[in-house]
XYZ file of C-alpha atoms in Angstrom:
255
model
C 24.801 -23.403 -2.191
C 23.004 -20.493 -0.567
C 19.761 -22.350 -0.789
C 21.071 -25.820 0.005
C 19.673 -27.051 3.315
C 21.531 -30.435 3.457
C 25.110 -31.112 2.955
C 27.029 -34.291 3.673
C 23.724 -35.546 5.210
C 23.729 -32.557 7.624
C 20.683 -30.309 7.901
C 22.498 -26.973 7.871
C 19.608 -25.006 9.219
C 19.684 -27.046 12.564
C 23.454 -26.513 12.944
C 24.242 -24.966 16.424
C 26.096 -21.745 16.851
C 28.478 -21.226 19.703
C 29.237 -17.892 21.300
C 32.822 -16.955 21.765
C 32.850 -17.450 25.545
C 31.247 -20.923 24.926
C 34.036 -21.854 22.503
C 36.671 -20.656 24.919
C 35.116 -22.866 27.759
C 35.016 -25.845 25.546
C 38.685 -25.318 24.424
C 39.722 -25.145 28.080
C 37.635 -28.249 28.937
C 39.401 -30.083 25.897
C 42.755 -29.009 27.181
C 41.897 -30.344 30.630
C 41.037 -33.770 29.067
C 37.317 -33.504 28.639
C 36.627 -36.134 25.937
C 33.200 -34.659 24.755
C 34.418 -31.069 24.350
C 36.256 -31.539 21.002
C 32.934 -33.085 19.495
C 30.915 -30.156 20.783
C 33.364 -27.572 19.409
C 33.382 -29.331 15.959
C 29.574 -29.477 15.855
C 29.342 -25.962 17.048
C 31.657 -24.471 14.277
C 30.168 -26.424 11.228
C 28.467 -23.251 10.001
C 31.834 -21.447 10.019
C 33.027 -24.303 7.609
C 29.947 -23.851 5.683
C 30.476 -19.970 5.261
C 34.026 -20.836 4.068
C 32.886 -23.446 1.484
C 30.560 -20.896 -0.102
C 33.577 -18.934 -1.292
C 34.329 -21.870 -3.444
C 30.913 -22.576 -4.969
C 31.805 -21.490 -8.556
C 34.797 -23.763 -9.129
C 32.706 -26.827 -10.134
C 33.849 -28.814 -7.255
C 31.700 -31.188 -5.201
C 30.525 -29.093 -2.183
C 30.115 -32.225 0.012
C 33.759 -33.043 -0.702
C 34.786 -29.429 0.097
C 32.732 -29.441 3.410
C 34.472 -32.617 4.538
C 37.808 -31.097 3.721
C 36.869 -27.932 5.522
C 35.963 -29.903 8.565
C 39.565 -31.396 8.598
C 40.861 -27.785 8.604
C 38.540 -26.981 11.586
C 39.697 -30.037 13.577
C 43.264 -28.941 12.931
C 42.325 -25.536 14.239
C 40.732 -26.844 17.389
C 43.609 -28.992 18.099
C 46.227 -26.111 17.649
C 44.339 -23.184 18.936
C 46.053 -21.348 21.843
C 43.672 -19.643 24.113
C 46.293 -17.586 25.721
C 46.936 -15.610 22.653
C 43.707 -13.618 23.211
C 42.304 -13.834 19.705
C 38.999 -14.987 18.508
C 38.769 -18.698 17.532
C 37.056 -17.732 14.150
C 40.072 -15.446 13.409
C 42.419 -18.445 13.487
C 40.151 -21.097 12.329
C 38.846 -19.381 9.025
C 42.531 -19.304 7.444
C 43.070 -22.854 8.616
C 39.920 -24.122 6.802
C 40.659 -22.056 3.724
C 44.226 -23.369 3.595
C 42.957 -27.038 3.909
C 40.473 -26.595 1.039
C 43.208 -24.840 -1.122
C 45.534 -27.646 -0.405
C 42.853 -30.074 -1.644
C 42.171 -28.010 -4.843
C 45.810 -27.765 -5.452
C 46.593 -31.511 -5.089
C 43.654 -32.362 -7.354
C 44.053 -29.428 -9.803
C 44.047 -30.229 -13.565
C 46.921 -27.860 -13.834
C 49.977 -29.974 -13.596
C 52.850 -28.800 -11.596
C 56.428 -30.620 -11.569
C 57.169 -32.633 -8.450
C 60.442 -30.674 -7.822
C 58.437 -27.573 -7.827
C 55.879 -28.952 -5.610
C 58.543 -30.137 -3.292
C 60.090 -26.670 -3.043
C 56.777 -25.145 -2.454
C 55.960 -27.566 0.433
C 59.421 -26.828 2.052
C 58.820 -23.051 1.681
C 55.355 -23.391 3.265
C 56.765 -25.425 6.245
C 59.495 -22.896 6.598
C 56.988 -20.131 6.477
C 54.915 -21.561 9.324
C 58.054 -22.200 11.399
C 59.266 -18.638 10.934
C 55.772 -17.280 11.739
C 55.735 -19.127 15.030
C 59.348 -18.169 15.854
C 59.064 -14.450 14.668
C 55.450 -13.789 15.825
C 54.838 -12.349 12.258
C 54.638 -13.442 8.623
C 58.060 -13.770 7.292
C 59.343 -12.062 4.056
C 60.303 -14.284 1.001
C 63.995 -13.363 1.651
C 63.668 -14.830 5.164
C 61.910 -17.867 3.759
C 64.517 -18.360 0.949
C 67.351 -18.103 3.645
C 65.599 -20.804 5.787
C 65.300 -23.377 2.889
C 68.634 -22.521 1.559
C 67.329 -21.524 -1.872
C 67.536 -18.486 -4.161
C 64.547 -16.142 -3.606
C 63.506 -16.486 -7.287
C 63.131 -20.283 -6.960
C 60.911 -19.706 -3.835
C 58.676 -17.222 -5.470
C 58.111 -19.348 -8.624
C 57.374 -22.429 -6.418
C 54.898 -20.667 -4.253
C 53.210 -19.041 -7.321
C 52.836 -22.508 -8.979
C 50.638 -23.852 -6.223
C 48.350 -20.785 -6.189
C 44.717 -21.795 -7.144
C 43.487 -20.002 -10.307
C 40.597 -17.724 -9.246
C 37.308 -17.752 -11.033
C 36.100 -14.504 -12.376
C 32.725 -15.325 -10.819
C 34.254 -15.970 -7.363
C 32.390 -13.574 -4.750
C 34.679 -11.224 -3.081
C 32.030 -9.076 -1.172
C 28.497 -9.282 -0.152
C 26.635 -6.891 2.307
C 23.038 -7.958 1.956
C 22.736 -6.669 -1.606
C 24.145 -7.883 -4.809
C 27.417 -10.025 -4.612
C 30.530 -8.344 -6.132
C 32.664 -10.884 -8.027
C 36.200 -10.860 -9.099
C 35.063 -9.933 -12.697
C 33.338 -6.699 -11.260
C 36.765 -5.553 -9.983
C 38.785 -6.151 -13.173
C 39.497 -2.887 -15.068
C 39.010 -2.840 -18.803
C 41.312 0.066 -19.535
C 38.662 2.943 -19.415
C 35.608 1.218 -19.169
C 32.501 1.197 -21.420
C 33.172 4.779 -22.323
C 36.808 3.884 -23.474
C 35.889 1.349 -26.068
C 32.909 3.258 -27.291
C 35.139 6.302 -28.035
C 37.748 3.972 -29.776
C 34.957 2.576 -32.025
C 33.882 6.091 -32.742
C 37.363 7.297 -33.711
C 37.807 4.227 -35.979
C 34.468 4.977 -37.620
C 35.531 8.692 -38.177
C 38.948 7.693 -39.617
C 37.128 5.432 -42.060
C 35.391 8.351 -43.572
C 38.565 10.231 -44.553
C 40.191 10.290 -47.925
C 43.033 7.963 -48.728
C 45.453 10.834 -48.627
C 44.078 12.101 -45.265
C 44.267 8.460 -43.743
C 47.822 8.172 -44.940
C 48.712 11.565 -43.382
C 47.077 10.731 -40.114
C 48.719 7.393 -39.953
C 52.082 8.726 -40.712
C 51.925 11.771 -38.220
C 50.120 10.000 -35.253
C 50.738 6.284 -35.610
C 54.358 6.431 -36.934
C 55.334 9.583 -35.214
C 56.710 11.331 -38.264
C 57.095 15.069 -38.683
C 55.250 17.022 -41.275
C 58.562 17.549 -43.168
C 59.134 13.763 -43.338
C 55.416 13.210 -44.385
C 55.680 15.757 -47.154
C 58.890 13.956 -48.512
C 57.191 10.561 -48.285
C 53.948 11.452 -50.248
C 55.453 14.125 -52.463
C 53.617 17.316 -51.372
C 54.785 20.407 -49.643
C 54.942 20.686 -45.883
C 52.300 23.514 -45.940
C 49.891 21.087 -47.819
C 50.534 18.495 -45.326
C 49.770 20.975 -42.514
C 46.519 21.914 -44.200
C 45.412 18.493 -44.984
C 46.280 17.353 -41.500
C 44.070 20.198 -39.816
C 41.238 19.374 -42.060
C 41.265 15.676 -41.442
C 41.353 16.305 -37.558
C 38.498 18.664 -37.833
C 36.537 16.046 -39.808
C 37.437 13.437 -37.014
C 36.401 15.722 -34.329
C 33.299 16.635 -36.048
C 32.225 12.954 -36.466
C 32.925 12.095 -32.771
């Protein structure tokens, strides 16, 4: 996608880029009835759509289709943007474009979600948008649940059911260098050193005698006391203590 020049028959290298003051001027003209201002706004923000589409390049979707869907989100942003709010147009438009693409992916997702769950999710999203406009902030789950008159748990489940699965290779950050993907942010419980140490411990334990292995297993994997171990294997507690210390020293030496 980064090297693709043409999408939907449009040469992306030739797309115009509007400055913020130009966008506001066109929005004002559109509000005052200028029929050409809307087309100029759309053409002047196609690169914004393109930048959003690049976030979805690793999902196996047709990028031309996503670009067209993103343009629908752009047009909705243009039609609903309020210049009096004092925010940048891109700040408002990007979430609208992302939302439109995600709705498209959700509706055509291979993961099947029941119709009743989808209906609940749509009601919750409509209530969320309504409450956001009314409250001037994003509503809580409790407020959404109260608005749609459903239990909080049902609303959470419904909204979670329509969230798109995220590819491990989806880029989350790029600053002129190597792109950081979701996979790079996932912890592996200690990293490389953690599983190397685990392998080393297993290898060291494998070199113990059968009796030493049994004592270590009973003491540290089953949590038994030295007295309990002595009774189970038929030796004195002092012998258990001596064998345990010797085994631990062997393991430590191997690691």
